Coordinates of C-alpha atoms in Angstrom, one line a residue:
X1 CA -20.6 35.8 -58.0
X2 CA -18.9 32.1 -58.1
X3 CA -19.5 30.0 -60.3
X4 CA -18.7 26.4 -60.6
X5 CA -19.0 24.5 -64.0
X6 CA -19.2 20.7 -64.6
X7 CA -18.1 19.5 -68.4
X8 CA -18.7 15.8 -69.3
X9 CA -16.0 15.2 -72.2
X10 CA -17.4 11.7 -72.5
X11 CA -21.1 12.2 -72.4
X12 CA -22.1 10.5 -75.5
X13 CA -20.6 7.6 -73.9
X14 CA -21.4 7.9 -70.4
X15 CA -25.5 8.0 -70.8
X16 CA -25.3 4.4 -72.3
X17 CA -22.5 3.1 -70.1
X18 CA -24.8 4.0 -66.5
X19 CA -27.8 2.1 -67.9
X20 CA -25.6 -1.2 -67.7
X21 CA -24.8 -2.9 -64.2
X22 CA -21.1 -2.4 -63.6
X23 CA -20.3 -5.7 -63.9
X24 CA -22.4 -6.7 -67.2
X25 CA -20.9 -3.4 -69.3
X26 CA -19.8 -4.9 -72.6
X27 CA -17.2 -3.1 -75.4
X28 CA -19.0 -0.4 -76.8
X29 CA -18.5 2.7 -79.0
X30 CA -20.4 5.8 -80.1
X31 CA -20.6 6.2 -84.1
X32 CA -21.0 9.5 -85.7
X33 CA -21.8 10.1 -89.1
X34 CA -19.8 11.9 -91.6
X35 CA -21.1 11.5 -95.3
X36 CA -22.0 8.3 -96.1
X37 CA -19.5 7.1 -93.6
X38 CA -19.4 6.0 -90.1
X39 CA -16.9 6.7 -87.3
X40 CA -16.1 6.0 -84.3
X41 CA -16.5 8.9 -81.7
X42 CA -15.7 7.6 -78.6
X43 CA -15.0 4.3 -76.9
X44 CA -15.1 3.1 -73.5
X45 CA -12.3 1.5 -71.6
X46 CA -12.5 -2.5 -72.4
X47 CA -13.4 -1.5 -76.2
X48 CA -10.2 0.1 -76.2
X49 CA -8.6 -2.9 -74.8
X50 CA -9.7 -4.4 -78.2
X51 CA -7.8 -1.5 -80.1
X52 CA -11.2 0.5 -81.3
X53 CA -10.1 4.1 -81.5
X54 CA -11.8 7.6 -82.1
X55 CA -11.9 8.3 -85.7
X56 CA -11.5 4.8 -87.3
X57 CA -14.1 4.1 -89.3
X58 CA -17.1 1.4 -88.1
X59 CA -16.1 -1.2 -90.8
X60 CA -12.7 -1.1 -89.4
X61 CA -13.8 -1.2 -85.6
X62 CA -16.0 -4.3 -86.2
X63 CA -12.8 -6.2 -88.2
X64 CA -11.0 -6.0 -85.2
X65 CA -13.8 -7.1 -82.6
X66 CA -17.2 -7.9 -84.2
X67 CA -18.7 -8.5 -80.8
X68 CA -18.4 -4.7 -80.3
X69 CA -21.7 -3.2 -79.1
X70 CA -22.3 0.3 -81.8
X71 CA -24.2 3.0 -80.7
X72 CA -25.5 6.4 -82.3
X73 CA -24.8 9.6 -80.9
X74 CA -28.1 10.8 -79.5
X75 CA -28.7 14.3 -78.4
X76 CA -32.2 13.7 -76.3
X77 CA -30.5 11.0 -74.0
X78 CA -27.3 12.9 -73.3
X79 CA -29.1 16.0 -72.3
X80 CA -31.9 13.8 -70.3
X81 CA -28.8 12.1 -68.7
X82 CA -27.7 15.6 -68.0
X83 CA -31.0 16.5 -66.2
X84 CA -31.0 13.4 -63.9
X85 CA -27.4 14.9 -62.7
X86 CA -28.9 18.7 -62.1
X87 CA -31.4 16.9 -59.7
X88 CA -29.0 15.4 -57.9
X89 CA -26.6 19.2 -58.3
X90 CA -29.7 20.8 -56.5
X91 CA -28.9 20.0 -52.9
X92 CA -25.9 22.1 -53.4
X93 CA -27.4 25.3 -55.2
X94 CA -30.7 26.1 -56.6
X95 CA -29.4 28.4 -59.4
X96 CA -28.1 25.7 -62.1
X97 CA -27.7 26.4 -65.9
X98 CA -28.3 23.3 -68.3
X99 CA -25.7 23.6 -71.2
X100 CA -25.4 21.0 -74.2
X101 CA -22.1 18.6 -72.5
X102 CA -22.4 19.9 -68.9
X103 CA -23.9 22.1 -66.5
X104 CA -23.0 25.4 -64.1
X105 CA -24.2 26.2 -60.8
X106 CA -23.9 29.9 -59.1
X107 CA -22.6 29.2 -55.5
X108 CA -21.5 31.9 -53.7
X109 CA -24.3 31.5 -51.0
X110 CA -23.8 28.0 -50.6
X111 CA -20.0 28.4 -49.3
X112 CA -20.8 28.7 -46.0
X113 CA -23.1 26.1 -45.7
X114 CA -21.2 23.5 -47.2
X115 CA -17.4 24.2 -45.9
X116 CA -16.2 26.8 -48.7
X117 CA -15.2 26.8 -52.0
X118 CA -12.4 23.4 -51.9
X119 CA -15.4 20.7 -49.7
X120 CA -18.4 22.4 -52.0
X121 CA -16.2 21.3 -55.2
X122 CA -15.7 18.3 -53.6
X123 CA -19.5 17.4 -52.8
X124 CA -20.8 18.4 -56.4
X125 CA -18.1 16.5 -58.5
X126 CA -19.2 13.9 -56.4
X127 CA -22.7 14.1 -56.5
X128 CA -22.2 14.3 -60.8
X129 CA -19.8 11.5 -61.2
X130 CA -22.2 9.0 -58.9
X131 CA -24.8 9.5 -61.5
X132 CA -22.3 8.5 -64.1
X133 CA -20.7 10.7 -66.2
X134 CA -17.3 11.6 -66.3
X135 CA -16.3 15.3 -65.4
X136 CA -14.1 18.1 -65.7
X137 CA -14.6 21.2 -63.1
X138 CA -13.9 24.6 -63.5
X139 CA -14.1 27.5 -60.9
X140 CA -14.3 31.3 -62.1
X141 CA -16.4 34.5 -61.2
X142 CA -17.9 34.5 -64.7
X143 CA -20.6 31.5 -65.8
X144 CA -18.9 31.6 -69.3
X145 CA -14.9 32.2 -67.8
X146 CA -15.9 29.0 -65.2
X147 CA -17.0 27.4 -68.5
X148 CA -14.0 27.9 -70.5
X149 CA -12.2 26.9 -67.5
X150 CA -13.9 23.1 -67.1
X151 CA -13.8 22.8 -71.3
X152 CA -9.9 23.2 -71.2
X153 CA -9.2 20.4 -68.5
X154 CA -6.4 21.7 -66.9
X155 CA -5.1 20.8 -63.8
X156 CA -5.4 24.2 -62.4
X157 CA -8.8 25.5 -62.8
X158 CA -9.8 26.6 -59.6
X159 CA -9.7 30.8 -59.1
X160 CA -8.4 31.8 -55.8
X161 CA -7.4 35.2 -56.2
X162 CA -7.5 38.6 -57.9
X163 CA -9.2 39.3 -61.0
X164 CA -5.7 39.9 -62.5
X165 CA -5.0 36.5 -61.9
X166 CA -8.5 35.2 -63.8
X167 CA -7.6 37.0 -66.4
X168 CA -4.2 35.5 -66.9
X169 CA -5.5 32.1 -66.6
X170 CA -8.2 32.3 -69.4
X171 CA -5.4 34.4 -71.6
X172 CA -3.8 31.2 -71.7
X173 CA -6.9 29.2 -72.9
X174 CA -6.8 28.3 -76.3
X175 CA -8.7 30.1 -79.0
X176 CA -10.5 26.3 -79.9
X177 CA -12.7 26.9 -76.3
X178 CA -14.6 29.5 -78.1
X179 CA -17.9 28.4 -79.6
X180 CA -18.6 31.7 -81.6
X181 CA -14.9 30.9 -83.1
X182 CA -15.5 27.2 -84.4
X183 CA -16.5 28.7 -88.2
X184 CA -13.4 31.0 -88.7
X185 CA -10.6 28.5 -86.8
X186 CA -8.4 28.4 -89.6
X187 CA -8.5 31.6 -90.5
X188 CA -7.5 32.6 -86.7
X189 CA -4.5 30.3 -86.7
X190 CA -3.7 31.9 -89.7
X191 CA -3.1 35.5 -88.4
X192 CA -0.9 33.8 -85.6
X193 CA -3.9 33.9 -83.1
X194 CA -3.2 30.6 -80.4
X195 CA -4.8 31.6 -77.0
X196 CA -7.3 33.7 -76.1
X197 CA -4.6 36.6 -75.5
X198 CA -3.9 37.0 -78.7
X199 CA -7.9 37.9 -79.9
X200 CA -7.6 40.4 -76.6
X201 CA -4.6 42.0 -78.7
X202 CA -6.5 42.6 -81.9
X203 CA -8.2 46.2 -82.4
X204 CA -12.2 45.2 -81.4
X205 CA -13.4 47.0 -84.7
X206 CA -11.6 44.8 -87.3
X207 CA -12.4 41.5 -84.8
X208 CA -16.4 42.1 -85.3
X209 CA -15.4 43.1 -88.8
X210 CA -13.9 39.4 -89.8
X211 CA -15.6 37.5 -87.2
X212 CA -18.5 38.6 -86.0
X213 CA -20.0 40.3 -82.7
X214 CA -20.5 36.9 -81.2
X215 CA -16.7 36.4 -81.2
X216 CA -16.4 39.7 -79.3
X217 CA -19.5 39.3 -77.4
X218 CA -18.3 35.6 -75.9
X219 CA -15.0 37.2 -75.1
X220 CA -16.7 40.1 -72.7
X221 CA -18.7 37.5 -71.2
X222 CA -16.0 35.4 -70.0
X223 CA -13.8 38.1 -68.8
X224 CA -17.2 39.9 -66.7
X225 CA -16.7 42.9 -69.5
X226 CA -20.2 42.6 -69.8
X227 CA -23.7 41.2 -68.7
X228 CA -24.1 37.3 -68.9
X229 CA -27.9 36.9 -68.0
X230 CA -28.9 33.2 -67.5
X231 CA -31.8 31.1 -67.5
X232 CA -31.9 29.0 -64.2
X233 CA -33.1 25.6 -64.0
X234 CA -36.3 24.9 -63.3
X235 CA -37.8 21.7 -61.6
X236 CA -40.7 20.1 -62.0
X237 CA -43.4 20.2 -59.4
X238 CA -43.8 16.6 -59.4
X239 CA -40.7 14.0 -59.3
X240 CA -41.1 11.0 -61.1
X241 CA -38.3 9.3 -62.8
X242 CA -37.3 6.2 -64.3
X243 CA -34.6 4.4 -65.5
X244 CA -34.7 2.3 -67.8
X245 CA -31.7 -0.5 -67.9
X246 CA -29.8 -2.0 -71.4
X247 CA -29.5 -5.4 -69.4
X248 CA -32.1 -7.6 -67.8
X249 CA -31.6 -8.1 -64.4
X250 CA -32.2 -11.0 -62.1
X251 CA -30.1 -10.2 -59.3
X252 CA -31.1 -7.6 -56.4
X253 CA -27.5 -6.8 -55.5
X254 CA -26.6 -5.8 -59.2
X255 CA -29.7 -2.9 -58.8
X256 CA -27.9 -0.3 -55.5
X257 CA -26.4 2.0 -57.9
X258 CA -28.9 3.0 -60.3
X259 CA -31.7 2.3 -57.0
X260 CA -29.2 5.0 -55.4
X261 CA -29.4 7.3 -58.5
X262 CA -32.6 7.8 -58.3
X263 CA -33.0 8.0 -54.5
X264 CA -30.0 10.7 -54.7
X265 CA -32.1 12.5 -57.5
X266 CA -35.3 12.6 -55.1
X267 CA -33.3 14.3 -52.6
X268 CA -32.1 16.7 -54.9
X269 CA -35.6 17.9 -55.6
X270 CA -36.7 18.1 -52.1
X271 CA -33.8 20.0 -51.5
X272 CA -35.1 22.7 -54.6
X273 CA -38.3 22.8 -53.4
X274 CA -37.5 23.1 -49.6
X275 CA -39.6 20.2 -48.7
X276 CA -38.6 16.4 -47.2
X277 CA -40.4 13.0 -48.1
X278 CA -43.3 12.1 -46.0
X279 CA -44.0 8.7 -48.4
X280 CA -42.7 7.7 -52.2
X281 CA -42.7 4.6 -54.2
X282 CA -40.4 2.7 -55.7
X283 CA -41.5 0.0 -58.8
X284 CA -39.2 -2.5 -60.2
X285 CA -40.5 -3.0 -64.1
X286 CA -40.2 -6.6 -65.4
X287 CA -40.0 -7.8 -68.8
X288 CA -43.2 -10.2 -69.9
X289 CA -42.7 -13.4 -69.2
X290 CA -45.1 -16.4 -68.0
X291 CA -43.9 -16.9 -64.4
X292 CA -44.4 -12.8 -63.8
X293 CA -47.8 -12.0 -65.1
X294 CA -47.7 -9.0 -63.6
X295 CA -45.6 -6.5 -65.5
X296 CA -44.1 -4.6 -61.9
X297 CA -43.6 -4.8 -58.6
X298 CA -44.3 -1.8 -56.9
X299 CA -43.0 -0.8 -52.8
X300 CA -44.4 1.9 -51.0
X301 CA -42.9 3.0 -48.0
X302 CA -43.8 5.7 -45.2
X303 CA -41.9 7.3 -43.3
X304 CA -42.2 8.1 -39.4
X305 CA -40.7 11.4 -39.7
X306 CA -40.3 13.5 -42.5
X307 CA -36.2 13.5 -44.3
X308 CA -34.4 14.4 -46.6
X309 CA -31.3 12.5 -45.8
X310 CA -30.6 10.3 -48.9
X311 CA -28.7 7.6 -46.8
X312 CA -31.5 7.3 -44.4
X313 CA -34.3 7.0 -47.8
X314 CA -31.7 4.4 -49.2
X315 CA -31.3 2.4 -46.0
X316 CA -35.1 2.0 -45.7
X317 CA -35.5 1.0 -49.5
X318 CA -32.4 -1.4 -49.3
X319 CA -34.4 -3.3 -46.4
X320 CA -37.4 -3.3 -48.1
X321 CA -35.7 -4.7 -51.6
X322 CA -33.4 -7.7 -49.9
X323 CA -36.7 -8.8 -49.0
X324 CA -38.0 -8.7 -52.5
X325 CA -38.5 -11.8 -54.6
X326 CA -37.8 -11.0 -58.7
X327 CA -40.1 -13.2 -60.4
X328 CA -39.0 -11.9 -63.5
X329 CA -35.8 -9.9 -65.1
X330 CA -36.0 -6.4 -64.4
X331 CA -35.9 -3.9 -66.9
X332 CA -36.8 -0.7 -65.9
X333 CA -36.8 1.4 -62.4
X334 CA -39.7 4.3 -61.3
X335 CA -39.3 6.4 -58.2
X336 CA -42.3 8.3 -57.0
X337 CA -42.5 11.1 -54.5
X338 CA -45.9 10.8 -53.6
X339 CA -46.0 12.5 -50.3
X340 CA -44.2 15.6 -49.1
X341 CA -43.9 18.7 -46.3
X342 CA -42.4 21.7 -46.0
X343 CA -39.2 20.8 -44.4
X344 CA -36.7 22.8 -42.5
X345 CA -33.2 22.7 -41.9
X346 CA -31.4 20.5 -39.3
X347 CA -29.7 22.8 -36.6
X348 CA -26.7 21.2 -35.2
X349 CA -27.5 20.4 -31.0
X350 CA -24.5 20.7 -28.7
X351 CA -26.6 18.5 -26.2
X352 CA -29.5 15.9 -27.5
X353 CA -32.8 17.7 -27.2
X354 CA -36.2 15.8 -27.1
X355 CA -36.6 16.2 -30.5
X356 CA -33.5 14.5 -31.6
X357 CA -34.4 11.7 -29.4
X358 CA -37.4 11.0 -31.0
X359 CA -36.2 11.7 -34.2
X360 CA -33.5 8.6 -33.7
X361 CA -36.7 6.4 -32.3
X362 CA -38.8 7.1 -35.6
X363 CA -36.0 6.0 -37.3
X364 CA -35.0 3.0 -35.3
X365 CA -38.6 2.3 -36.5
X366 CA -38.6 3.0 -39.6
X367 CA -35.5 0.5 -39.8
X368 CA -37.5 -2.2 -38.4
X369 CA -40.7 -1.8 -40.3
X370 CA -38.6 -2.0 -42.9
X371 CA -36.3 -5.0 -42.4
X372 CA -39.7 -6.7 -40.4
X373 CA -42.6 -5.6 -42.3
X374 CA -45.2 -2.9 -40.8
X375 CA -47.1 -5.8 -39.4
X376 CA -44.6 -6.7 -36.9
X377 CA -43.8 -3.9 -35.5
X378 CA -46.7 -2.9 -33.6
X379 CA -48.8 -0.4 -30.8
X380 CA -51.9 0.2 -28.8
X381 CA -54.4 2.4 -30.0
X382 CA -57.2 3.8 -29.0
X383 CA -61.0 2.1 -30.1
X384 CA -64.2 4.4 -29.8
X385 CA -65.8 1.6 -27.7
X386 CA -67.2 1.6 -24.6
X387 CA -66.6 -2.1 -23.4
X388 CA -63.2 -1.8 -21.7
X389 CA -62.0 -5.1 -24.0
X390 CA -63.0 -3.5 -27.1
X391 CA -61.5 0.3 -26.3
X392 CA -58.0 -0.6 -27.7
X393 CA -56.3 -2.9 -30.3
X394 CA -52.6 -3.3 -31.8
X395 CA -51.7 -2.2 -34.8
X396 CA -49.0 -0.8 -36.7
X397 CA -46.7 0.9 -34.9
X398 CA -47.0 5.1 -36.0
X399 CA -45.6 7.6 -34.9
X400 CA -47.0 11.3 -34.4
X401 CA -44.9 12.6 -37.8
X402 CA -46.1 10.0 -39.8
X403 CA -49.7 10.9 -38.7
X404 CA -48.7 14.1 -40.7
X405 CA -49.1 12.6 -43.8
X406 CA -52.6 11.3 -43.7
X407 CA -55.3 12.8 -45.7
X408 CA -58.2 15.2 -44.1
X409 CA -60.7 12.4 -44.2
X410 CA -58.0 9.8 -42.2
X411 CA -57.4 12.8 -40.1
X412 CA -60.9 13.3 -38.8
X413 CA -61.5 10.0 -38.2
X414 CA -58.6 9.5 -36.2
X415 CA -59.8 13.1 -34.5
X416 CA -63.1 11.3 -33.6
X417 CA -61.3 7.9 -32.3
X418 CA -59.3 10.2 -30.0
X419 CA -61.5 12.9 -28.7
X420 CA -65.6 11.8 -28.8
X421 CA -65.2 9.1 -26.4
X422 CA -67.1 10.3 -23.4
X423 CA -64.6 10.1 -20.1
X424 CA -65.0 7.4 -17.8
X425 CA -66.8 8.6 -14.3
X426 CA -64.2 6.3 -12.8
X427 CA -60.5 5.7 -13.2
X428 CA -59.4 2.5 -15.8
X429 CA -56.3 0.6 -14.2
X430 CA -52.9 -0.1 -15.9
X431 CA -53.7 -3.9 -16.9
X432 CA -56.6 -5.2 -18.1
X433 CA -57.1 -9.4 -17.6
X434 CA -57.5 -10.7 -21.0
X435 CA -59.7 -13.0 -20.0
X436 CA -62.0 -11.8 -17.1
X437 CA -61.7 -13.7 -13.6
X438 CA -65.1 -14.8 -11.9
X439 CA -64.7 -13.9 -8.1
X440 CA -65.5 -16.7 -5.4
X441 CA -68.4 -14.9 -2.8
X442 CA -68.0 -15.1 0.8
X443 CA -70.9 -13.9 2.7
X444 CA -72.2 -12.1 -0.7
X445 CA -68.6 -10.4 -1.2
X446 CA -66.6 -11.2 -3.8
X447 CA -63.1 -12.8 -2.4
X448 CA -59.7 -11.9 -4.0
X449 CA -57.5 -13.4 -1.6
X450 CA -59.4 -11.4 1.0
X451 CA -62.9 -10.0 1.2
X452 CA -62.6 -6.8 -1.0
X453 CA -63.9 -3.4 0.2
X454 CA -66.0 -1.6 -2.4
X455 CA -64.2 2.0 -2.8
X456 CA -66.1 3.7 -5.7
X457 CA -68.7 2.8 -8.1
X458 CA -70.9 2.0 -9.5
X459 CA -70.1 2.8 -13.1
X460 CA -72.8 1.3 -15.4
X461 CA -71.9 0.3 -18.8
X462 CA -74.3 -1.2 -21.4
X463 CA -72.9 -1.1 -24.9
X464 CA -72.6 -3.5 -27.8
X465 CA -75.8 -4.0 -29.2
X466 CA -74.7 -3.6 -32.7
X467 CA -72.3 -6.5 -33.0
X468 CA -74.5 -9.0 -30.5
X469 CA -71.5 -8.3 -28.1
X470 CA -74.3 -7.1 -25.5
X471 CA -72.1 -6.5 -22.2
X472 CA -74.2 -5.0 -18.5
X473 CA -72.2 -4.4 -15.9
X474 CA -72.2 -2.6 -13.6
X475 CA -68.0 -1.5 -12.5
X476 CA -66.4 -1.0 -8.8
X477 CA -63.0 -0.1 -7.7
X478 CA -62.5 -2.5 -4.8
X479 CA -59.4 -3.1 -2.3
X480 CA -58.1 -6.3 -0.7
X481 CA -56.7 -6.3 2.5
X482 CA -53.0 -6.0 1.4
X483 CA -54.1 -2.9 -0.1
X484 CA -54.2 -3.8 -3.8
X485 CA -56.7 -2.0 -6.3
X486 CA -58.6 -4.0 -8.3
X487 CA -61.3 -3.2 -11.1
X488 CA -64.2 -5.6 -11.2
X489 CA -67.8 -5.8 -12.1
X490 CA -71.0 -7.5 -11.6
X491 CA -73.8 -8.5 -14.8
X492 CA -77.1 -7.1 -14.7
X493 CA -80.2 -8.3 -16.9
X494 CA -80.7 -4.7 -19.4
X495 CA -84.1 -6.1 -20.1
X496 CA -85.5 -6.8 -16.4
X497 CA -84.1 -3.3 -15.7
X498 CA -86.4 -1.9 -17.9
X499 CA -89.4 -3.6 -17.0
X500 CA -88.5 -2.1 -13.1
X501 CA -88.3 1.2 -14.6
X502 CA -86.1 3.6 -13.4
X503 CA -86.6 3.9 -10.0
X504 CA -85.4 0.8 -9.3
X505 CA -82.3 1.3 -11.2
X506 CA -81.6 4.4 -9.2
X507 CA -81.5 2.1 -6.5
X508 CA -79.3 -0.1 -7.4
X509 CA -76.5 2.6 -8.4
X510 CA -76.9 3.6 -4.6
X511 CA -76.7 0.7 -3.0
X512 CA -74.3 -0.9 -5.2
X513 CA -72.8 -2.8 -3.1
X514 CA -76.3 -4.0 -1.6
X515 CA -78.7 -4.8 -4.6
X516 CA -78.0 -8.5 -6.7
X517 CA -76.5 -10.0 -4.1
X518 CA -76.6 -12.9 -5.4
X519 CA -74.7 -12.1 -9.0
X520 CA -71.3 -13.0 -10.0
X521 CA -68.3 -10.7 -9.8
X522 CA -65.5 -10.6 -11.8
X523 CA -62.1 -9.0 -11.9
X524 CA -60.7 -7.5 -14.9
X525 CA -58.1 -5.0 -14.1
X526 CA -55.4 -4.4 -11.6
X527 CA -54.2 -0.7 -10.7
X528 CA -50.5 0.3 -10.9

């Protein structure tokens, strides 16, 4: 086993800092109390530019700034703070352990995947420290050795090499690492005990004698002298997360790295669960105010294909938020994943497939609905009508993944738009005349350009009755004399071919070209 752990020194810090735009973070400190007194536990960087300090008291912090901005240490944010960064740690490794200032993850059968050991440190420090905390990394074959490791923040603390070698590194870790020792320090420094060598010297017996087993127990464990069973992670089945900011904002541009957070976040959990984003919404949160009655401003978006990819997710929300009008400061952020599939992994293609082609198209439109709007980006489809200029409108452009995502009632109604129209006896041509085109007659034949030659038909139509849209014609293929194919049709009176019954009608499909010679024709489609 491998294991990597993440400690965040300044996490009682960090969860307030990342709820502040960079550029609005003010001079702030985290107060502890001891007694009836307050102190100052940490401070970030332009407080200390003031000259706050750990460890002064809070009356003497606010005598040297009073615009300082005081906080309490509060255990439920830092450890919520910590479980937004395990979501975004999931892409790396499913097996993550939550501890109280950090977290570990088990990645021995992630080293191939991601480049070994020195790129997979790489991606998950990186990964942590976007969601805002500050970290120190330690690498060991033990959970509790690789923790020991990240709490000592040493330069070194990546293990390559023999276990003799891991166990020289933690002998050399000092005895303060050890959270079973915190009570008995003293007394440890006492009997000339430093590092964590100098316990290892000490007969066992007359260690859980003073000390405790713990103190024993916590040494085995980091050393792999004996088991270390863990409890891993375990996401939710649903991903819904907000983030709620310290500063109102009115500016778009000062809302990409919390908006990135999240979508980083998202991708994490896809990545736990095996699955990729089909559709998930993103609501900006306003504070009340009179010219925003409405207290958030929701965006849904949909995706053509299903991903993963959290650049891809952020490019299509970044689109869709520079067109975005705040009415009204914003004061909290929700992502929702309300749609998702089973996903698989991405092979790498020495030679573009048909796949990967149409996986770039989807999201060349995905990029345009996006930056456009879904109204502009548009496509034929389909209409279960029989009248040739009702059988197909534009709409929104989708492609065949995004179909994917519809529910089963959408899904059967798009089954019977497609498949229970009854096929035309005749061929339809390429292009339909928006507008049909009445025929001149010449000798009772219609004329387009030249007498036209009747080829096939007829093919009767009579639909529309239920929108009083009646249409009754009665369709031919017909060819000029430079050998174009043209679609055109002649109108019939339904109601005088009932009264002549069907006999007559019979007829008249026959001797098409005969009956009603005196009708108009008209084109409406030319063959390719």
């Amino acid at each position: 086993m491998l294991w990597i752990a993440l400690h965040c020194p300044a996490l009682s810090l960090d969860w307030i800092e990342r709820r502040f735009p960079a550029a609005l973070i003010p001079a702030m400190a985290v107060t502890a109390r001891k007694g009836n007194q307050s102190y100052i536990q940490q401070a970030n960087k332009p407080a200390q530019e003031r000259g706050i300090a750990a460890h002064q008291t809070l009356a003497s912090a606010m005598a040297l700034f009073p615009g300082l901005v005081v906080v309490e240490q509060d255990p439920n944010e830092e450890m919520k703070a910590l479980q937004e960064a395990v979501y975004a740690a999931l892409r790396f490794t499913p097996n993550i352990i939550l501890q109280d200032s950090g977290l570990m993850g088990e990645v021995s059968a992630s080293l191939k995947l991601f480049g070994g050991l020195k790129k997979l440190c790489q991606l998950l420090n990186r990964a942590v420290t976007a969601q805002g905390l500050q970290i120190c990394t330690g690498v060991a074959p033990t959970a509790r050795g690789a923790w020991l490791l990240a709490r000592s923040a040493q330069p070194r603390t990546v293990v390559n090499g023999t276990a003799a070698r891991f166990r020289l590194l933690l002998d050399s870790l000092p005895v303060n690492l050890l959270e079973s020792a915190q009570p008995h320090l003293e007394v440890i420094r006492g009997i000339g005990c430093k590092a964590l060598a100098d316990l290892r010297r000490l007969p066992r017996s007359g260690l859980a004698r003073r000390f405790g087993p713990d103190l024993l127990a916590e040494l085995d464990c980091a050393y792999g002298d004996s088991p270390d069973p863990r409890k891993w992670f375990a996401a939710p089945e649903t991903f819904q997360q907000k983030f709620r900011l310290l500063a109102q904002v009115e500016n778009v541009e000062l809302l990409w790295v919390p908006v990135q957070r999240l979508i980083e976040q998202m991708c994490g959990w896809l990545a736990s669960r095996h699955a990729a984003a089909l559709a998930f919404s993103f609501v900006l949160h306003h504070e009340f105010s009179l010219r925003q009655p409405h207290k958030s401003t929701p965006i849904d978006i949909r995706l053509s294909e299903q991903s993963g990819d959290s650049r891809h997710l952020m490019l299509l929300l970044r689109e869709r938020l520079e067109r975005a009008k705040l009415a009204a400061p914003v004061c909290e952020l929700e992502l929702i994943a309300d749609e998702i599939a089973a996903g698989a992994n991405a092979n790498l293609e020495l030679f573009p497939s048909a796949q990967s082609e149409t996986t770039s198209l989807n999201r060349f439109i995905e990029k345009l609905s996006a930056r456009l709007g879904p109204q502009a980006i548009t496509g034929l489809k389909a209409v279960p009508d029989h009248r040739p200029e009702c059988s197909q409108r534009f709409e929104p452009l989708e492609t065949e993944a995004a179909g994917r995502g519809k529910t089963r009632r959408t899904k059967e109604k798009d089954r019977i738009s497609r498949h229970e129209i009854i096929p035309a006896e005749l061929p339809r041509p390429a292009w339909l005349i928006e507008t049909p085109l009445e025929l001149k007659l010449q000798r009772h034949q219609p004329v387009y350009g030249s007498p036209l030659k009747l080829l096939a038909g007829p093919e009767r139509i009579e639909a529309g009755w239920w929108d009083d849209a009646l249409i009754a014609r009665d369709y031919f293929i017909a060819e000029n004399a430079l050998g174009q194919l043209l679609w055109i049709y002649r109108e019939y009176d339904p109601i005088k071919k009932d009264k002549e019954g069907e006999d007559k009608e019979s007829k008249d499909k026959k001797d098409g070209d005969k009956g009603n010679k005196d009708a108009s024709w008209y084109l409406q489609g030319l063959f390719g």
